[in-house]
Amino acid sequence: MQQIPTIDNVTEARERLKGYAFVTPLLESPALNARVKGRVLIKAECLQRTGSFKFRGAWNCISRLTQGTAKGGVVAYSSGNHAQGVAAAAALMKLPALIVMPADTPDIKKANTRAYGAEVVTYDRERESREEIASRIAEERGAVIVPPFEHPQIIAGQGTAGLELVEQAQERGATLDAVLVPASGGGLAAGIALAVKAKSPATTIHCVEPEGFDDHARSLISGRRERNDRASGSICDALLSPMPGELTFSINKSHLTSGLVVSEAEVKRAMAFAFQHLKIVIEPGGAVGLAALLAGRIAAEGRSIAVIASGGNVDPAFYADVLTGR
Amino acid sequence: MQQIPTIDNVTEARERLKGYAFVTPLLESPALNARVKGRVLIKAECLQRTGSFKFRGAWNCISRLTQGTAKGGVVAYSSGNHAQGVAAAAALMKLPALIVMPADTPDIKKANTRAYGAEVVTYDRERESREEIASRIAEERGAVIVPPFEHPQIIAGQGTAGLELVEQAQERGATLDAVLVPASGGGLAAGIALAVKAKSPATTIHCVEPEGFDDHARSLISGRRERNDRASGSICDALLSPMPGELTFSINKSHLTSGLVVSEAEVKRAMAFAFQHLKIVIEPGGAVGLAALLAGRIAAEGRSIAVIASGGNVDPAFYADVLTGR
C-alpha cells in the first residue's frame, strides 16, 4: 500500500492549487434551513473547474510532472469527472492525456473530456478491467497513470475542499456538527476527513451512497472492505466503484462515523430541490448528500450540517426528466 | 423626482445588508474564457437570497421600517423577483407583505412569494395598472409601498452587488473593461453604475434587454425615456417594464455607455451554456448579459468582462424545454 497522506499533504496541496483550482463558494438557503430546522452549508464543488471536485486531486498530482518524467503524458481511468479533471490539468501542463471511460458514461462527460484535448477510449463496465486497459496503454506510451483515488496526492488534493469548508464555515460563525460527503472509491471522503478532523475534531463525517452501491456503509460496519454486487445500473454514474480503495479505507475506517444510503427517488428530489432553491446544477452522484439530509437520514434540527455537492456534470435530457418528474 | 442616490448610499447599504444578504460568488469558466478569447467574470446573483439580486434593495428599504412607521406592513408590485425579495425582507422584519403580481408570472415566483408568507394579488399586465392597485391597497391598509426601482434606497441596495463585483475582480487580479447588466426598470443598472463608476471609473457599463423590450437601448440613444410597444410576450418575464424609471434613468443616461439587445434564441442558448459550463441556473431575464456576450454583441477578445447573472427563478418545465431544445 502507498503512503497514507496526512493533513500536511493537504495543506501543501492547497498551496499548489492556488490560482488553478477555484475556492468554491459555501452556499446557504433559508428555505433549506427552515425545512430541516437547522443550518445547512452547501460546499458547491459543482462550481469547481471542470464541474466537479476532481480537478483538485488531478492538479495536485499532474502539476508535479514534467515532460521529462511523463514524456508519454498521462493516462487515467474514470467514470467521467476524474476524466475531465485529469484532461484539464494535463492540458494546463501541456501534457497529452488519454482517458479510459465506461461506454455508458453520460455524453456530457465524454464530450467535455475531449474538449479539454484528451483522447477517450471506452470499455464495457461489466466485462472489462479499466485498470488493465490503462496499464497496457501507459506502458506502451511511457505515460504516467493518474488513479482516481488510490494515490496520496489525489486524496490530499481532494482534501483541500475540506480545508476551505472548515474556514468558510468559521467565517460564517458556524461550528460544523457533521459533514455529508458522497463516496465512490472514497478519495473525496478520505481527503475531507483528513482536513476536517485536523481542523474541527468534534465534527462527524458521514459518507453517502446510492442504494445497491453501499460498499462504504457496509465496510464501515464490518471493518473490512466490502464489495458491491453490481458494477452498473444506478443514475449515480459517478459513484459506481466496486469497493472502497485500500488506501482510502485505511483513512475512512477510522475517520468516518457512518455511511448513509439513499434511493434514486431521493436523489432526484434533491436535484430538483437544488434547482428550485439553491440555483445550482447537481448531478445525481453529487446530490446524494443533500438527498440524505432531505430524507432525514441524519439529525439536522438545531445543528449545523455541511453537504458536499461534489459535481454538476449531468446530461441535459436526463436533468430535464428529473425536473419534470418524467 | 426623488433624491438621486450616491456612492455613499451604496456603501451605507452594504453595511445594512451584512449578515442578511449573501456576498454572491464571482464565477469564472475556462471554457467561457476560451470561447470569447477573453476573461469573463460572472456575478452570480441567482445565488442570492430569494434567487435574485432583488433582496438587496428590498432589505435596504424594509429593514428601516418599524411596526410604528409601517403598521399595515408593506405592499409591492412586481413581476416576481422583487416580490420574493420584498416578501423575504418583510418576513425577517415580522411585517405583513402584500404583493401585486401579473397573472402570467411564472408559477415558481408566485409559489415562492407565498412561501415567504406574503399575500399575492394578481392583475392583467395588458389592461390594469399595478401602481394604481398597489396604491389603493396601501392606502386601505396603512401600508408602505416598496417600489421595484424608483426609490433611492432600492437603487443603493442593488448597487451593493457592484461594490462586491469590483472588489472580487480586484482580488482575482482582473481590471474590468466592461460590465453587462440586465435592465427592466433600470434599478440594478443604476445601482451597479454608481458603484462601478466610483470604484473603477474606466469600466464601461452596458445594459442588456430582450428584443421588443429595448426601451433603455433606445433611450440611451435618444437621451429621453422611450417606451416599449408591448407590455408582455417575452420569455424574459423579469424585464418587461414599459420604460426606464425617471430616477433610474437620471443615473443611467450619464453612467451607461450603451444598451445591447438579444433575441430569445440567444437567451435560451445562454441559459443552456450556463447549465453545461457554469452549473448555475439562470432565468431568461438573468441570462441576457451572458447571451449578449456569447452572441458577440460586445468585443471580448483580450478584455475582462463582468456579466451580472441577475436571477435564477425559472419554472422547471420551461427550463427543461430550454435544455432539450423543445
XYZ file of C-alpha atoms in Angstrom:
652
model
C 0.000 0.000 0.000
C 1.136 3.542 -0.692
C 1.970 6.061 1.999
C -1.067 7.363 3.874
C -1.394 11.126 3.318
C -1.624 13.497 6.289
C -3.037 16.949 6.934
C 0.388 18.342 5.971
C -0.072 16.916 2.479
C -3.479 18.584 2.276
C -2.066 21.937 3.383
C 0.735 21.627 0.845
C -1.800 20.704 -1.842
C -3.704 23.893 -1.142
C -0.626 25.991 -1.921
C -0.180 24.043 -5.132
C -3.811 24.573 -6.151
C -3.761 28.349 -5.617
C -4.536 30.176 -8.830
C -5.513 26.958 -10.624
C -8.442 25.423 -8.707
C -11.282 27.697 -7.592
C -12.134 28.299 -3.951
C -15.729 27.174 -4.384
C -18.457 29.075 -2.528
C -20.218 27.801 0.576
C -23.907 28.349 -0.163
C -26.772 28.674 2.271
C -30.510 28.635 1.671
C -33.018 29.998 4.196
C -35.614 27.656 2.628
C -33.392 24.647 3.263
C -32.556 25.784 6.796
C -36.253 26.191 7.561
C -37.066 22.821 6.104
C -34.597 20.872 8.266
C -34.885 23.271 11.240
C -31.105 23.547 11.299
C -28.309 25.250 9.434
C -27.097 23.716 6.195
C -23.960 24.821 4.366
C -23.504 23.560 0.822
C -19.947 23.281 -0.453
C -20.638 23.774 -4.151
C -17.959 21.701 -5.829
C -20.153 21.589 -8.922
C -18.839 25.138 -9.416
C -15.235 23.884 -9.380
C -13.184 23.981 -12.557
C -14.355 21.063 -14.798
C -17.662 20.889 -12.876
C -16.522 18.652 -10.027
C -14.008 18.409 -7.159
C -11.877 16.049 -9.253
C -9.708 18.837 -10.674
C -8.230 19.326 -7.179
C -6.632 15.899 -6.914
C -5.735 15.756 -10.586
C -3.914 19.081 -10.446
C -2.136 18.198 -7.196
C -0.771 15.113 -8.935
C -0.204 16.245 -12.514
C 1.289 19.668 -11.749
C 4.337 17.800 -10.321
C 5.031 16.042 -13.622
C 7.339 17.316 -16.339
C 7.967 16.485 -19.982
C 10.908 14.511 -18.609
C 9.083 12.411 -16.004
C 5.972 11.902 -18.132
C 7.185 12.015 -21.705
C 4.203 9.918 -22.856
C 1.767 12.107 -20.954
C -0.841 10.822 -18.522
C -3.359 8.002 -18.631
C -6.412 7.758 -16.366
C -9.478 5.567 -15.994
C -12.615 7.317 -14.875
C -16.384 7.312 -14.992
C -16.233 10.908 -16.162
C -15.441 13.527 -13.551
C -11.880 12.396 -12.866
C -11.507 12.199 -16.647
C -12.325 15.875 -17.002
C -10.134 16.832 -14.052
C -7.155 14.934 -15.476
C -7.754 16.214 -19.007
C -7.915 19.839 -17.851
C -4.873 19.509 -15.575
C -2.844 17.797 -18.304
C -3.812 20.481 -20.806
C -2.564 23.181 -18.419
C 0.734 21.281 -18.115
C 0.835 20.779 -21.909
C 0.962 17.001 -21.444
C -1.058 14.624 -23.644
C -3.840 12.759 -21.810
C -5.664 9.529 -22.606
C -8.713 8.555 -20.579
C -10.281 5.089 -20.349
C -14.031 5.658 -19.782
C -17.023 3.317 -19.436
C -19.067 3.160 -22.638
C -22.214 4.124 -20.657
C -20.725 7.373 -19.292
C -23.025 10.391 -19.832
C -22.302 12.062 -23.170
C -21.597 15.407 -21.493
C -18.665 13.860 -19.616
C -17.182 12.275 -22.742
C -17.664 15.453 -24.792
C -16.147 17.683 -22.108
C -13.173 15.344 -21.676
C -12.469 15.508 -25.411
C -12.993 19.279 -25.336
C -10.047 19.572 -22.922
C -7.944 17.908 -25.609
C -7.824 14.377 -24.190
C -8.129 11.153 -26.158
C -11.001 8.924 -24.954
C -11.026 5.101 -25.079
C -14.224 3.383 -23.923
C -14.677 -0.020 -22.256
C -17.502 -2.246 -21.039
C -18.078 -1.602 -17.313
C -19.388 -5.135 -16.710
C -16.851 -7.178 -18.663
C -13.533 -5.375 -18.940
C -10.969 -4.146 -16.387
C -10.260 -0.471 -16.770
C -7.094 -0.808 -14.701
C -5.698 -3.420 -17.114
C -6.543 -1.369 -20.188
C -4.956 1.735 -18.661
C -1.816 -0.152 -17.555
C -1.293 -1.589 -21.012
C -1.681 1.783 -22.735
C 0.526 3.556 -20.188
C 3.272 1.013 -20.703
C 3.074 1.307 -24.489
C 3.274 5.101 -24.322
C 5.638 5.658 -21.439
C 2.823 7.534 -19.731
C 2.105 8.078 -16.031
C -1.141 6.647 -14.624
C -3.196 9.083 -12.542
C -5.536 6.871 -10.492
C -8.950 8.219 -9.443
C -8.499 7.745 -5.682
C -5.754 5.291 -4.655
C -2.963 7.838 -4.523
C -1.791 10.061 -1.638
C -1.593 13.185 -3.833
C -5.089 12.608 -5.191
C -6.517 12.214 -1.679
C -4.616 15.267 -0.421
C -5.846 17.325 -3.366
C -9.486 16.435 -2.734
C -8.918 17.300 0.924
C -8.369 20.950 0.045
C -12.174 21.207 -0.293
C -12.353 20.223 3.379
C -9.865 22.887 4.456
C -11.860 25.533 2.621
C -15.085 24.205 4.098
C -13.933 24.493 7.711
C -12.581 28.019 7.192
C -15.643 29.229 5.293
C -17.936 27.795 7.972
C -15.929 29.575 10.686
C -16.194 32.859 8.743
C -19.974 32.370 8.810
C -19.952 31.734 12.538
C -20.931 28.084 12.121
C -19.407 25.218 14.088
C -19.939 22.132 11.975
C -21.662 19.224 13.691
C -21.471 16.925 10.685
C -20.271 16.718 7.078
C -22.009 14.626 4.401
C -19.777 13.559 1.525
C -20.521 11.300 -1.469
C -18.386 8.164 -1.702
C -17.348 6.037 -4.667
C -13.729 4.951 -4.232
C -13.558 7.083 -1.106
C -10.903 9.605 -2.150
C -13.003 12.705 -1.539
C -14.252 11.357 1.789
C -10.703 10.498 2.893
C -9.296 13.873 1.890
C -12.114 15.797 3.530
C -11.849 13.610 6.634
C -8.131 14.389 6.950
C -8.798 18.116 6.701
C -11.924 18.344 8.839
C -10.696 16.054 11.619
C -7.453 18.092 11.836
C -9.201 21.470 11.994
C -12.502 20.597 13.672
C -12.082 17.272 15.520
C -15.599 17.165 17.002
C -17.260 17.253 13.579
C -18.557 13.849 12.495
C -18.102 12.785 8.886
C -20.556 10.569 7.030
C -20.215 9.217 3.548
C -23.332 8.845 1.399
C -24.014 6.269 -1.326
C -26.886 5.191 -3.569
C -28.823 2.007 -2.840
C -27.118 -1.061 -4.270
C -23.713 0.649 -4.171
C -23.359 0.978 -0.412
C -19.962 -0.694 -0.134
C -18.624 2.015 2.200
C -21.644 1.856 4.514
C -21.249 -1.908 4.864
C -17.461 -1.700 5.109
C -17.651 0.838 7.938
C -19.869 -1.607 9.845
C -17.844 -4.750 9.165
C -14.463 -3.057 9.449
C -13.195 -4.546 6.198
C -13.624 -3.605 2.559
C -16.920 -4.983 1.254
C -17.785 -5.271 -2.436
C -20.938 -4.287 -4.374
C -22.866 -6.967 -6.256
C -23.299 -4.730 -9.296
C -20.920 -2.546 -11.322
C -23.552 -0.528 -13.190
C -27.234 0.342 -13.152
C -27.523 3.477 -10.997
C -28.331 7.037 -12.047
C -25.358 7.990 -9.825
C -22.831 7.238 -12.550
C -20.029 8.869 -10.541
C -20.487 6.537 -7.548
C -20.093 3.063 -9.026
C -16.659 1.959 -7.785
C -16.887 -1.741 -6.872
C -15.409 -1.340 -3.372
C -13.551 1.140 -1.148
C -9.912 1.701 -2.030
C -7.302 0.126 0.229
C -5.549 3.444 0.830
C -8.738 5.490 1.140
C -10.349 2.976 3.501
C -7.291 2.994 5.741
C -8.249 6.620 6.439
C -12.018 6.373 6.216
C -12.430 3.397 8.566
C -11.170 5.467 11.496
C -12.271 8.957 10.419
C -15.864 8.352 9.252
C -18.684 7.934 11.739
C -21.126 6.156 9.437
C -22.300 5.631 5.889
C -25.761 6.787 4.794
C -27.713 5.298 1.897
C -30.283 6.995 -0.354
C -32.723 5.844 -3.029
C -32.782 7.059 -6.627
C -36.079 8.832 -5.991
C -34.466 10.709 -3.099
C -31.537 11.683 -5.313
C -33.877 13.068 -7.970
C -35.807 15.056 -5.378
C -32.542 16.544 -4.115
C -31.512 17.549 -7.641
C -34.882 19.263 -8.150
C -34.622 20.957 -4.746
C -31.191 22.326 -5.662
C -32.633 23.659 -8.924
C -35.525 25.384 -7.186
C -33.907 26.701 -4.026
C -30.134 26.746 -4.495
C -29.973 27.516 -8.243
C -27.069 25.151 -8.750
C -26.914 22.190 -11.109
C -26.009 18.999 -9.240
C -25.516 15.649 -10.946
C -27.025 12.512 -9.350
C -23.805 11.391 -7.670
C -23.225 14.910 -6.391
C -26.698 15.127 -4.874
C -26.589 12.120 -2.517
C -25.537 14.236 0.466
C -28.413 16.655 0.015
C -30.699 13.686 -0.603
C -29.683 12.102 2.706
C -30.303 15.357 4.526
C -33.730 15.952 2.938
C -34.706 12.336 3.573
C -33.919 12.736 7.266
C -31.067 10.200 7.307
C -29.204 12.420 9.766
C -30.487 14.576 12.631
C -30.355 18.206 11.497
C -32.641 20.067 13.891
C -30.686 22.721 15.758
C -27.420 21.538 14.207
C -25.018 22.789 11.533
C -24.555 20.294 8.702
C -22.228 20.698 5.736
C -23.108 18.955 2.488
C -20.576 18.412 -0.271
C -22.296 18.884 -3.639
C -19.454 17.172 -5.437
C -20.287 17.637 -9.115
C -22.669 19.021 -11.710
C -21.912 17.151 -14.928
C -25.287 15.793 -15.964
C -26.784 15.316 -19.420
C -29.428 17.943 -20.203
C -32.074 15.413 -21.301
C -31.783 13.470 -18.048
C -31.825 16.668 -15.993
C -34.949 17.803 -17.856
C -36.613 14.498 -16.957
C -35.709 14.964 -13.290
C -37.170 18.480 -13.237
C -40.409 17.485 -14.904
C -40.833 14.214 -12.994
C -40.715 12.074 -16.133
C -38.465 63.229 -8.573
C -36.848 61.678 -5.527
C -33.297 62.338 -4.414
C -30.678 60.723 -6.635
C -28.656 58.203 -4.610
C -24.867 58.406 -4.483
C -21.995 56.008 -3.865
C -22.265 56.898 -0.163
C -25.774 55.450 -0.122
C -24.451 52.270 -1.723
C -21.644 51.977 0.834
C -24.120 52.526 3.665
C -26.443 49.906 2.140
C -23.651 47.393 2.197
C -23.274 47.795 5.971
C -27.016 47.343 6.335
C -27.017 44.182 4.201
C -24.211 42.486 6.149
C -25.398 39.229 7.655
C -28.694 39.366 5.739
C -27.858 39.354 2.039
C -25.210 36.961 0.740
C -21.951 38.103 -0.819
C -22.564 36.179 -4.026
C -19.612 34.441 -5.675
C -17.844 35.702 -8.781
C -17.587 32.657 -11.040
C -15.191 32.009 -13.858
C -15.196 29.316 -16.517
C -12.104 28.380 -18.528
C -14.468 27.123 -21.258
C -16.169 30.512 -21.453
C -12.870 32.383 -21.394
C -11.573 30.225 -24.239
C -14.735 30.720 -26.235
C -14.629 34.534 -26.162
C -10.800 34.692 -26.068
C -11.034 36.987 -23.068
C -11.727 36.829 -19.361
C -15.315 36.643 -18.181
C -16.393 37.030 -14.562
C -19.942 36.036 -13.716
C -21.534 37.753 -10.713
C -23.954 35.004 -9.715
C -26.879 36.903 -8.254
C -29.040 33.848 -8.931
C -27.308 32.503 -5.812
C -28.535 35.499 -3.776
C -31.133 35.004 -1.079
C -34.559 34.590 -2.831
C -32.805 33.639 -6.079
C -32.195 37.141 -7.417
C -30.468 40.449 -6.620
C -33.828 41.932 -5.577
C -33.396 41.029 -1.908
C -30.608 43.622 -1.714
C -32.783 46.630 -2.468
C -35.774 45.261 -0.613
C -33.772 44.709 2.562
C -32.083 48.109 2.315
C -35.524 49.678 2.221
C -37.606 47.462 4.500
C -35.028 46.994 7.278
C -35.504 50.720 8.078
C -39.226 50.290 8.746
C -40.765 49.572 12.134
C -44.152 48.409 13.378
C -44.732 52.116 14.046
C -43.839 53.521 10.621
C -45.408 50.626 8.693
C -48.213 49.373 10.877
C -50.061 47.985 7.849
C -46.912 46.283 6.578
C -45.560 46.649 3.066
C -47.121 46.498 -0.381
C -45.186 45.941 -3.605
C -45.905 45.357 -7.280
C -43.568 43.047 -9.066
C -43.189 40.586 -11.908
C -41.802 38.121 -9.407
C -38.263 38.640 -8.246
C -38.898 41.891 -6.400
C -41.951 40.146 -4.929
C -39.781 37.458 -3.388
C -37.189 39.962 -2.200
C -39.846 42.094 -0.501
C -41.654 39.074 0.953
C -38.436 37.655 2.438
C -37.298 41.033 3.799
C -40.721 41.745 5.330
C -40.786 38.290 6.928
C -37.400 38.960 8.545
C -38.798 42.257 9.912
C -42.004 40.494 11.008
C -44.072 42.869 8.841
C -47.008 41.650 6.734
C -46.456 41.877 2.964
C -48.888 42.018 0.055
C -47.595 41.724 -3.492
C -49.430 42.704 -6.674
C -48.188 40.333 -9.398
C -49.048 39.881 -13.091
C -51.335 36.885 -13.655
C -48.844 35.449 -16.183
C -45.918 35.410 -13.723
C -44.123 32.028 -13.621
C -45.679 29.738 -11.019
C -42.363 29.310 -9.201
C -42.281 33.041 -8.456
C -45.851 33.124 -7.132
C -45.314 29.973 -5.064
C -42.040 31.221 -3.585
C -43.566 34.611 -2.760
C -46.386 32.910 -0.863
C -43.862 30.583 0.801
C -42.223 33.641 2.380
C -45.596 34.384 3.954
C -46.757 37.171 1.640
C -50.267 37.622 0.285
C -50.421 37.656 -3.541
C -52.958 39.629 -5.634
C -52.774 39.152 -9.402
C -53.618 41.608 -12.208
C -53.745 41.675 -16.015
C -50.437 43.030 -17.356
C -52.077 44.441 -20.515
C -55.172 46.077 -19.047
C -54.621 47.071 -15.420
C -52.217 49.444 -13.660
C -50.245 47.690 -10.958
C -49.250 51.031 -9.454
C -52.934 52.014 -9.010
C -53.875 48.668 -7.468
C -50.940 48.845 -5.070
C -51.679 52.475 -4.100
C -55.291 51.689 -3.305
C -54.417 48.682 -1.159
C -51.611 50.523 0.637
C -53.958 53.372 1.481
C -56.641 50.993 2.770
C -54.121 49.172 4.983
C -51.838 51.951 6.107
C -49.021 50.099 4.429
C -45.757 51.374 2.936
C -45.195 50.851 -0.792
C -41.812 49.379 -1.714
C -41.384 50.221 -5.413
C -39.307 47.908 -7.629
C -36.808 50.523 -8.826
C -37.919 54.153 -8.453
C -36.530 54.642 -4.944
C -33.055 55.780 -3.806
C -32.769 53.014 -1.186
C -33.739 50.343 -3.698
C -31.147 51.573 -6.204
C -28.477 51.846 -3.494
C -29.259 48.330 -2.296
C -28.899 46.831 -5.760
C -25.633 48.754 -6.103
C -24.043 46.649 -3.367
C -23.668 43.909 -5.994
C -21.487 46.339 -7.937
C -19.275 47.087 -4.926
C -18.752 43.378 -4.363
C -18.071 42.852 -8.064
C -15.276 45.423 -8.247
C -13.587 44.106 -5.093
C -13.890 40.460 -6.119
C -12.484 41.260 -9.571
C -9.533 43.061 -7.982
C -8.880 40.069 -5.712
C -8.669 37.958 -8.877
C -6.250 40.375 -10.469
C -8.772 41.480 -13.098
C -9.286 45.066 -14.202
C -12.793 45.236 -15.580
C -13.127 46.636 -19.072
C -16.914 46.345 -19.176
C -19.935 45.226 -17.156
C -23.094 43.764 -18.727
C -26.234 44.180 -16.642
C -29.862 43.284 -17.443
C -32.303 46.198 -17.472
C -36.032 46.379 -16.855
C -36.827 49.495 -14.830
C -33.109 50.182 -14.602
C -32.629 49.920 -10.826
C -29.925 47.270 -10.909
C -28.111 49.021 -13.743
C -28.250 52.366 -11.890
C -27.022 50.881 -8.611
C -24.215 48.963 -10.252
C -23.279 52.010 -12.317
C -22.989 54.138 -9.161
C -20.724 51.564 -7.528
C -18.569 50.638 -10.505
C -18.062 54.191 -11.783
C -16.988 55.275 -8.271
C -14.504 52.434 -7.777
C -13.385 51.721 -11.343
C -14.140 54.805 -13.496
C -12.666 53.453 -16.730
C -15.010 50.456 -16.785
C -17.847 50.856 -19.288
C -21.332 49.729 -18.300
C -23.851 48.319 -20.754
C -27.418 47.342 -20.055
C -28.899 44.383 -21.904
C -32.526 43.844 -22.927
C -34.558 41.349 -24.944
C -35.812 42.240 -28.435
C -39.065 44.187 -28.339
C -38.306 45.496 -24.842
C -35.270 47.617 -25.678
C -36.541 50.838 -24.101
C -33.194 51.513 -22.388
C -31.173 50.925 -25.547
C -33.353 53.408 -27.445
C -33.488 55.855 -24.541
C -29.697 55.927 -24.243
C -29.532 56.892 -27.931
C -32.295 59.494 -27.888
C -31.415 60.892 -24.480
C -35.010 60.718 -23.245
C -37.135 57.932 -21.801
C -38.591 55.829 -24.638
C -41.478 53.414 -24.197
C -41.944 49.806 -25.400
C -44.845 48.977 -27.705
C -45.672 45.819 -25.773
C -46.121 45.031 -22.076
C -45.936 41.248 -22.319
C -44.903 38.443 -24.647
C -41.238 37.769 -23.858
C -39.682 34.770 -22.150
C -37.738 37.359 -20.124
C -40.609 37.878 -17.673
C -38.378 39.901 -15.341
C -37.526 42.505 -17.991
C -40.905 43.816 -19.122
C -41.095 47.290 -17.540
C -42.711 49.643 -20.073
C -39.985 52.294 -19.895
C -36.927 53.373 -17.875
C -37.683 54.890 -14.484
C -37.285 58.645 -14.130
C -34.934 58.317 -11.161
C -33.008 55.351 -12.560
C -32.613 56.978 -15.984
C -31.276 60.158 -14.404
C -28.309 57.980 -13.362
C -28.184 55.580 -16.307
C -28.245 58.209 -19.058
C -24.843 59.526 -17.949
C -23.303 56.341 -16.488
C -24.144 53.742 -19.157
C -22.163 53.543 -22.388
C -24.746 51.684 -24.446
C -27.650 49.255 -24.431
C -27.329 45.823 -26.038
C -30.249 43.783 -27.377
C -30.554 39.988 -27.618
C -33.028 37.584 -29.217
C -34.982 34.897 -27.353
C -32.971 32.194 -29.104
C -29.776 33.815 -27.824
C -31.200 33.934 -24.300
C -32.050 30.230 -24.407
C -28.582 29.351 -25.672
C -27.071 31.337 -22.794
C -29.235 29.502 -20.245
C -28.124 26.160 -21.687
C -24.493 27.299 -21.713
C -24.731 28.230 -18.029
C -26.193 24.793 -17.293
C -23.423 22.997 -19.139
C -20.371 25.049 -18.253
C -21.163 27.160 -15.187
C -23.530 24.769 -13.358
C -25.796 27.618 -12.290
C -29.497 28.023 -13.002
C -30.204 31.339 -14.727
C -33.700 32.518 -15.615
C -34.307 34.124 -19.038
C -34.124 37.708 -17.783
C -30.981 36.876 -15.834
C -29.264 35.397 -18.865
C -29.392 38.383 -21.239
C -25.895 39.553 -20.276
C -24.350 36.175 -20.977
C -26.443 35.986 -24.153
C -25.056 39.311 -25.375
C -21.519 38.165 -24.667
C -21.930 34.788 -26.403
C -23.621 36.463 -29.375
C -20.659 38.782 -29.815
C -22.587 41.986 -29.056
C -19.541 43.341 -27.243
C -15.833 42.943 -28.007
C -14.386 40.462 -25.524
C -11.104 39.326 -27.044
C -8.230 40.157 -24.721
C -10.566 42.034 -22.369
C -12.098 41.398 -18.925
C -15.890 41.478 -18.992
C -18.189 41.099 -15.985
C -21.660 39.686 -16.519
C -24.419 40.070 -13.951
C -26.477 36.849 -13.853
C -29.278 38.598 -12.042
C -31.671 35.781 -11.146
C -32.480 32.095 -11.335
C -36.217 31.803 -10.701
C -37.467 29.818 -13.660
C -40.212 27.219 -13.891
C -38.808 23.679 -14.184
C -40.940 22.759 -17.223
C -39.740 25.790 -19.186
C -36.139 25.166 -18.137
C -36.454 21.542 -19.258
C -37.655 22.753 -22.658
C -34.690 25.103 -22.954
C -32.228 22.300 -22.145
C -33.745 19.871 -24.602
C -34.299 22.415 -27.375
C -38.064 21.928 -27.427
